[in-house]
Amino acid sequence: MPGIGRYIIENTKQKENHEALKKILAYFVDMASDIEVNGEKVPGWYVSKANQLLEKDRIMFPEGNFNCGLAHGIPGPLSFMALSIQKGIEIPGQREAVLKITNWLMKWKQVDSGWPSRLSFQEVATSKISHSYPKRQGWCYGDPGVARSIYLAGKALGDTAAIRSAVGAYQDIIVEPKEEWELVSPTFCHGRAGLLQMLIRMAKDEENQISVQSIVELVHYIEESYDPNAPFGFRDIESNGEKSHQLNKAGLLEGVTGVLLPLLSLSSVEEPWWDGAFLLS
């Protein structure tokens, strides 16, 4: 739904679109209200066991979870509401919802491991992390996506603490050994191209805060995956921890299109508006 709303932001002159946008915003403002689950007051973006799509998640989170990934969790609605404010579109309670979600995400950032991909019901109810979660510095899950949503929220609200937190997260990422990023694939969703586009955005928005050299090194890291014998030049790599599969895809999310667009963004003199689909701008 945040993605649909982001598309509508670009065409609000039609009355029907503007009304639809307000309904989407109202849905997320309402989601930001607390609810009661198992006798505990928790944020409304709680995902119950029944609504968890993967069986492994239902096993790992028998009482439900709170998703912290940009692609599937609360950072997506946060980015959407923040971008709406920046575009001059807001409804009552929207700023309060943005502030609440921003503060909640900032609360859960761990000093040594960044943001968890998910939090269990018990972790949120007790305000204490007890699981060890895999780390990936991607768009779908990981610090870059979460930090970008916090950055956009900070810009929308004029919250300098949120902006500093987001910029600091990126500065920490670029000094990590690239092996720790866990970005095996060159693609956008869960790979290196997504990180590249987010670094480009942060460098553009916060001049001198993200080193140009880190972007150049990431480009080289993507180029290492180029295979002239592959049908599209780059393959998506999916790993389940035991086996890796190389897949030939042409699409934007997990295919070669999503690899090439960030590379083109580096040489483009025009605003790379396409990444709005990923709630980055």
CSV table of C-alpha atoms in Angstrom, one decimal:
chain,number,residue,atom,x,y,z
A,1,MET,CA,0.0,0.0,0.0
A,2,PRO,CA,2.8,2.6,0.6
A,3,GLY,CA,4.0,1.9,-2.9
A,4,ILE,CA,0.6,2.6,-4.4
A,5,GLY,CA,0.4,5.7,-2.3
A,6,ARG,CA,3.8,6.8,-3.6
A,7,TYR,CA,2.6,6.5,-7.2
A,8,ILE,CA,-0.5,8.5,-6.4
A,9,ILE,CA,1.5,11.3,-4.9
A,10,GLU,CA,2.8,12.0,-8.4
A,11,ASN,CA,-0.7,12.6,-9.7
A,12,THR,CA,-3.0,14.2,-7.1
A,13,LYS,CA,-4.6,16.8,-9.4
A,14,GLN,CA,-7.4,14.3,-10.1
A,15,LYS,CA,-9.9,14.5,-7.3
A,16,GLU,CA,-10.2,10.7,-7.1
A,17,ASN,CA,-6.5,10.3,-6.6
A,18,HIS,CA,-6.4,12.9,-3.9
A,19,GLU,CA,-9.2,11.2,-2.0
A,20,ALA,CA,-7.5,7.8,-2.4
A,21,LEU,CA,-4.3,9.2,-1.0
A,22,LYS,CA,-6.0,10.6,2.0
A,23,LYS,CA,-7.6,7.2,2.7
A,24,ILE,CA,-4.2,5.5,2.5
A,25,LEU,CA,-2.7,8.1,4.9
A,26,ALA,CA,-5.6,7.7,7.3
A,27,TYR,CA,-5.0,3.9,7.3
A,28,PHE,CA,-1.4,4.4,8.4
A,29,VAL,CA,-2.2,7.1,10.9
A,30,ASP,CA,-4.6,4.7,12.5
A,31,MET,CA,-2.0,1.9,12.4
A,32,ALA,CA,0.3,4.1,14.5
A,33,SER,CA,-2.2,3.9,17.4
A,34,ASP,CA,-1.5,1.4,20.1
A,35,ILE,CA,-3.5,-1.7,20.4
A,36,GLU,CA,-3.9,-4.4,23.1
A,37,VAL,CA,-2.6,-7.9,22.4
A,38,ASN,CA,-2.5,-10.6,25.0
A,39,GLY,CA,-3.1,-8.0,27.7
A,40,GLU,CA,-0.1,-5.8,26.5
A,41,LYS,CA,-0.3,-2.4,24.8
A,42,VAL,CA,1.8,-2.6,21.6
A,43,PRO,CA,2.1,-0.5,18.4
A,44,GLY,CA,-0.7,-1.1,15.8
A,45,TRP,CA,1.8,-2.4,13.2
A,46,TYR,CA,1.9,-5.7,15.1
A,47,VAL,CA,1.7,-8.7,12.7
A,48,SER,CA,-0.2,-11.6,14.3
A,49,LYS,CA,0.8,-15.2,13.8
A,50,ALA,CA,-2.0,-15.8,11.4
A,51,ASN,CA,-0.9,-12.9,9.2
A,52,GLN,CA,2.7,-14.1,8.9
A,53,LEU,CA,3.1,-15.5,5.4
A,54,LEU,CA,6.0,-17.8,5.9
A,55,GLU,CA,5.8,-21.0,7.9
A,56,LYS,CA,9.3,-20.4,9.4
A,57,ASP,CA,8.1,-17.0,10.7
A,58,ARG,CA,5.1,-18.6,12.3
A,59,ILE,CA,7.4,-21.1,14.0
A,60,MET,CA,9.9,-18.4,15.1
A,61,PHE,CA,7.3,-15.9,16.2
A,62,PRO,CA,4.4,-17.9,17.6
A,63,GLU,CA,2.9,-14.8,19.2
A,64,GLY,CA,3.4,-12.6,16.1
A,65,ASN,CA,6.1,-10.0,15.3
A,66,PHE,CA,6.9,-6.4,14.3
A,67,ASN,CA,8.6,-6.2,10.9
A,68,CYS,CA,11.4,-3.6,10.7
A,69,GLY,CA,12.3,-4.0,7.0
A,70,LEU,CA,11.7,-1.2,4.5
A,71,ALA,CA,10.2,-3.7,1.9
A,72,HIS,CA,7.8,-5.5,4.3
A,73,GLY,CA,7.7,-3.6,7.6
A,74,ILE,CA,6.8,-0.3,9.2
A,75,PRO,CA,9.7,1.8,7.6
A,76,GLY,CA,7.7,1.6,4.3
A,77,PRO,CA,4.7,3.4,5.7
A,78,LEU,CA,7.0,5.8,7.5
A,79,SER,CA,8.8,6.8,4.3
A,80,PHE,CA,5.5,7.2,2.5
A,81,MET,CA,4.0,9.5,5.1
A,82,ALA,CA,7.2,11.5,5.4
A,83,LEU,CA,7.4,11.9,1.6
A,84,SER,CA,3.7,13.0,1.6
A,85,ILE,CA,4.5,15.7,4.1
A,86,GLN,CA,7.4,16.9,2.0
A,87,LYS,CA,5.0,17.1,-1.0
A,88,GLY,CA,2.6,19.2,1.1
A,89,ILE,CA,0.1,16.5,1.5
A,90,GLU,CA,-1.0,15.6,5.0
A,91,ILE,CA,-4.0,14.8,7.2
A,92,PRO,CA,-4.6,15.3,10.9
A,93,GLY,CA,-2.4,13.0,13.1
A,94,GLN,CA,0.1,12.3,10.3
A,95,ARG,CA,3.0,14.2,11.8
A,96,GLU,CA,2.3,12.5,15.2
A,97,ALA,CA,2.3,9.1,13.5
A,98,VAL,CA,5.6,9.9,11.7
A,99,LEU,CA,7.2,11.0,15.0
A,100,LYS,CA,6.0,8.0,16.9
A,101,ILE,CA,7.3,5.5,14.3
A,102,THR,CA,10.6,7.3,14.0
A,103,ASN,CA,11.2,7.3,17.7
A,104,TRP,CA,10.2,3.6,18.0
A,105,LEU,CA,12.7,2.6,15.3
A,106,MET,CA,15.4,4.7,16.8
A,107,LYS,CA,14.8,3.0,20.2
A,108,TRP,CA,15.4,-0.4,18.7
A,109,LYS,CA,18.8,0.3,17.0
A,110,GLN,CA,21.4,-1.9,18.6
A,111,VAL,CA,24.9,-0.4,19.0
A,112,ASP,CA,26.8,-3.4,17.5
A,113,SER,CA,24.2,-4.9,15.1
A,114,GLY,CA,22.0,-2.1,13.9
A,115,TRP,CA,18.3,-2.7,13.4
A,116,PRO,CA,16.8,-6.2,13.7
A,117,SER,CA,14.8,-7.5,10.8
A,118,ARG,CA,11.9,-8.3,13.1
A,119,LEU,CA,11.0,-8.1,16.7
A,120,SER,CA,9.0,-10.7,18.5
A,121,PHE,CA,5.9,-9.8,20.5
A,122,GLN,CA,7.7,-10.6,23.7
A,123,GLU,CA,10.6,-8.5,22.8
A,124,VAL,CA,8.4,-5.4,22.2
A,125,ALA,CA,6.2,-6.2,25.3
A,126,THR,CA,9.3,-6.4,27.5
A,127,SER,CA,11.4,-3.8,25.7
A,128,LYS,CA,14.3,-6.3,25.5
A,129,ILE,CA,15.8,-8.1,22.5
A,130,SER,CA,16.4,-11.7,23.2
A,131,HIS,CA,16.9,-13.1,19.6
A,132,SER,CA,20.0,-12.9,17.4
A,133,TYR,CA,18.9,-11.9,13.9
A,134,PRO,CA,20.8,-12.3,10.6
A,135,LYS,CA,22.2,-9.0,9.3
A,136,ARG,CA,22.0,-7.8,5.8
A,137,GLN,CA,22.7,-4.2,4.6
A,138,GLY,CA,20.1,-4.2,1.8
A,139,TRP,CA,17.1,-2.3,0.8
A,140,CYS,CA,14.5,-4.9,1.8
A,141,TYR,CA,16.0,-5.5,5.2
A,142,GLY,CA,18.9,-3.9,7.0
A,143,ASP,CA,20.2,-0.6,8.3
A,144,PRO,CA,20.3,1.3,4.9
A,145,GLY,CA,16.5,1.0,4.3
A,146,VAL,CA,15.5,1.7,7.9
A,147,ALA,CA,17.9,4.6,8.1
A,148,ARG,CA,16.7,6.1,4.8
A,149,SER,CA,13.1,6.1,6.2
A,150,ILE,CA,14.2,7.8,9.4
A,151,TYR,CA,16.2,10.3,7.4
A,152,LEU,CA,13.1,11.2,5.3
A,153,ALA,CA,11.0,11.5,8.4
A,154,GLY,CA,13.6,13.7,10.0
A,155,LYS,CA,13.6,16.0,6.9
A,156,ALA,CA,9.7,16.1,6.9
A,157,LEU,CA,9.5,17.0,10.6
A,158,GLY,CA,12.7,19.1,10.9
A,159,ASP,CA,14.0,16.5,13.4
A,160,THR,CA,17.8,17.0,13.5
A,161,ALA,CA,18.3,14.1,15.9
A,162,ALA,CA,16.7,11.7,13.4
A,163,ILE,CA,18.7,13.1,10.5
A,164,ARG,CA,22.0,12.7,12.5
A,165,SER,CA,21.0,9.1,13.5
A,166,ALA,CA,20.3,8.2,9.8
A,167,VAL,CA,23.5,9.8,8.5
A,168,GLY,CA,25.5,8.1,11.2
A,169,ALA,CA,24.1,4.7,10.3
A,170,TYR,CA,25.3,5.2,6.7
A,171,GLN,CA,28.7,6.3,7.9
A,172,ASP,CA,29.0,3.1,9.9
A,173,ILE,CA,27.9,1.0,7.0
A,174,ILE,CA,30.5,2.3,4.6
A,175,VAL,CA,33.4,1.6,7.0
A,176,GLU,CA,32.3,-2.0,7.5
A,177,PRO,CA,34.2,-4.8,5.6
A,178,LYS,CA,32.0,-5.5,2.6
A,179,GLU,CA,31.8,-9.2,3.6
A,180,GLU,CA,29.8,-8.2,6.6
A,181,TRP,CA,27.1,-6.6,4.4
A,182,GLU,CA,25.9,-10.1,3.4
A,183,LEU,CA,25.1,-8.8,0.0
A,184,VAL,CA,25.8,-11.8,-2.2
A,185,SER,CA,23.6,-10.7,-5.1
A,186,PRO,CA,24.2,-7.6,-7.3
A,187,THR,CA,20.5,-6.9,-7.6
A,188,PHE,CA,18.4,-4.2,-6.0
A,189,CYS,CA,16.1,-5.8,-3.5
A,190,HIS,CA,18.5,-7.8,-1.4
A,191,GLY,CA,21.8,-7.0,-3.1
A,192,ARG,CA,24.5,-4.4,-3.8
A,193,ALA,CA,22.6,-2.2,-6.3
A,194,GLY,CA,20.0,-1.3,-3.7
A,195,LEU,CA,22.7,-0.2,-1.3
A,196,LEU,CA,24.4,1.8,-4.1
A,197,GLN,CA,21.2,3.8,-4.9
A,198,MET,CA,20.7,4.5,-1.2
A,199,LEU,CA,24.3,5.7,-0.8
A,200,ILE,CA,23.8,7.9,-3.9
A,201,ARG,CA,20.7,9.4,-2.4
A,202,MET,CA,22.3,10.1,1.0
A,203,ALA,CA,25.4,11.6,-0.7
A,204,LYS,CA,23.2,13.9,-2.8
A,205,ASP,CA,21.1,15.0,0.2
A,206,GLU,CA,23.9,15.3,2.7
A,207,GLU,CA,26.9,16.7,0.9
A,208,ASN,CA,30.3,15.6,2.3
A,209,GLN,CA,28.7,13.2,4.7
A,210,ILE,CA,29.1,10.1,2.5
A,211,SER,CA,32.5,9.7,0.8
A,212,VAL,CA,32.6,9.5,-2.9
A,213,GLN,CA,35.3,6.8,-2.6
A,214,SER,CA,32.8,4.5,-0.8
A,215,ILE,CA,30.4,4.8,-3.7
A,216,VAL,CA,33.2,4.1,-6.2
A,217,GLU,CA,34.2,1.0,-4.3
A,218,LEU,CA,30.6,-0.3,-4.2
A,219,VAL,CA,30.4,0.2,-8.0
A,220,HIS,CA,33.5,-2.0,-8.4
A,221,TYR,CA,31.9,-4.5,-6.0
A,222,ILE,CA,28.8,-4.7,-8.3
A,223,GLU,CA,31.0,-5.0,-11.4
A,224,GLU,CA,32.6,-8.1,-9.9
A,225,SER,CA,29.3,-9.9,-10.4
A,226,TYR,CA,29.2,-9.1,-14.1
A,227,ASP,CA,29.3,-12.3,-16.3
A,228,PRO,CA,29.5,-11.8,-20.0
A,229,ASN,CA,28.1,-15.3,-20.5
A,230,ALA,CA,24.9,-14.5,-18.6
A,231,PRO,CA,21.9,-13.7,-20.7
A,232,PHE,CA,21.5,-10.3,-19.1
A,233,GLY,CA,25.0,-9.8,-17.8
A,234,PHE,CA,24.1,-10.0,-14.1
A,235,ARG,CA,22.4,-12.8,-12.2
A,236,ASP,CA,20.3,-12.7,-9.1
A,237,ILE,CA,21.8,-14.9,-6.4
A,238,GLU,CA,19.5,-16.4,-3.8
A,239,SER,CA,20.8,-18.3,-0.8
A,240,ASN,CA,19.1,-20.3,1.9
A,241,GLY,CA,22.2,-20.6,4.0
A,242,GLU,CA,23.1,-24.0,2.5
A,243,LYS,CA,22.7,-23.6,-1.2
A,244,SER,CA,22.9,-20.7,-3.6
A,245,HIS,CA,21.0,-20.4,-6.8
A,246,GLN,CA,21.9,-18.1,-9.7
A,247,LEU,CA,18.8,-16.9,-11.6
A,248,ASN,CA,18.5,-14.9,-14.8
A,249,LYS,CA,16.0,-12.1,-14.3
A,250,ALA,CA,15.3,-9.0,-16.3
A,251,GLY,CA,13.1,-7.2,-13.8
A,252,LEU,CA,13.6,-4.2,-11.5
A,253,LEU,CA,13.4,-5.7,-8.1
A,254,GLU,CA,15.6,-8.8,-8.5
A,255,GLY,CA,16.8,-8.5,-12.1
A,256,VAL,CA,19.3,-6.7,-14.2
A,257,THR,CA,17.2,-3.6,-14.6
A,258,GLY,CA,17.5,-2.9,-10.9
A,259,VAL,CA,21.3,-3.3,-11.3
A,260,LEU,CA,21.7,-0.9,-14.2
A,261,LEU,CA,19.5,1.9,-13.0
A,262,PRO,CA,21.6,2.8,-10.0
A,263,LEU,CA,24.7,2.7,-12.2
A,264,LEU,CA,23.0,5.0,-14.7
A,265,SER,CA,22.0,7.3,-11.8
A,266,LEU,CA,25.7,8.1,-11.2
A,267,SER,CA,26.1,9.6,-14.7
A,268,SER,CA,22.6,11.2,-15.1
A,269,VAL,CA,22.2,14.9,-15.0
A,270,GLU,CA,18.5,14.5,-14.3
A,271,GLU,CA,16.8,13.6,-11.0
A,272,PRO,CA,16.6,9.8,-10.8
A,273,TRP,CA,12.9,9.9,-10.0
A,274,TRP,CA,12.5,6.1,-10.6
A,275,ASP,CA,13.6,5.2,-7.1
A,276,GLY,CA,10.5,6.7,-5.7
A,277,ALA,CA,9.0,3.3,-6.4
A,278,PHE,CA,11.3,2.0,-3.7
A,279,LEU,CA,10.2,4.8,-1.2
A,280,LEU,CA,13.7,6.3,-1.3
A,281,SER,CA,12.7,9.7,-2.7
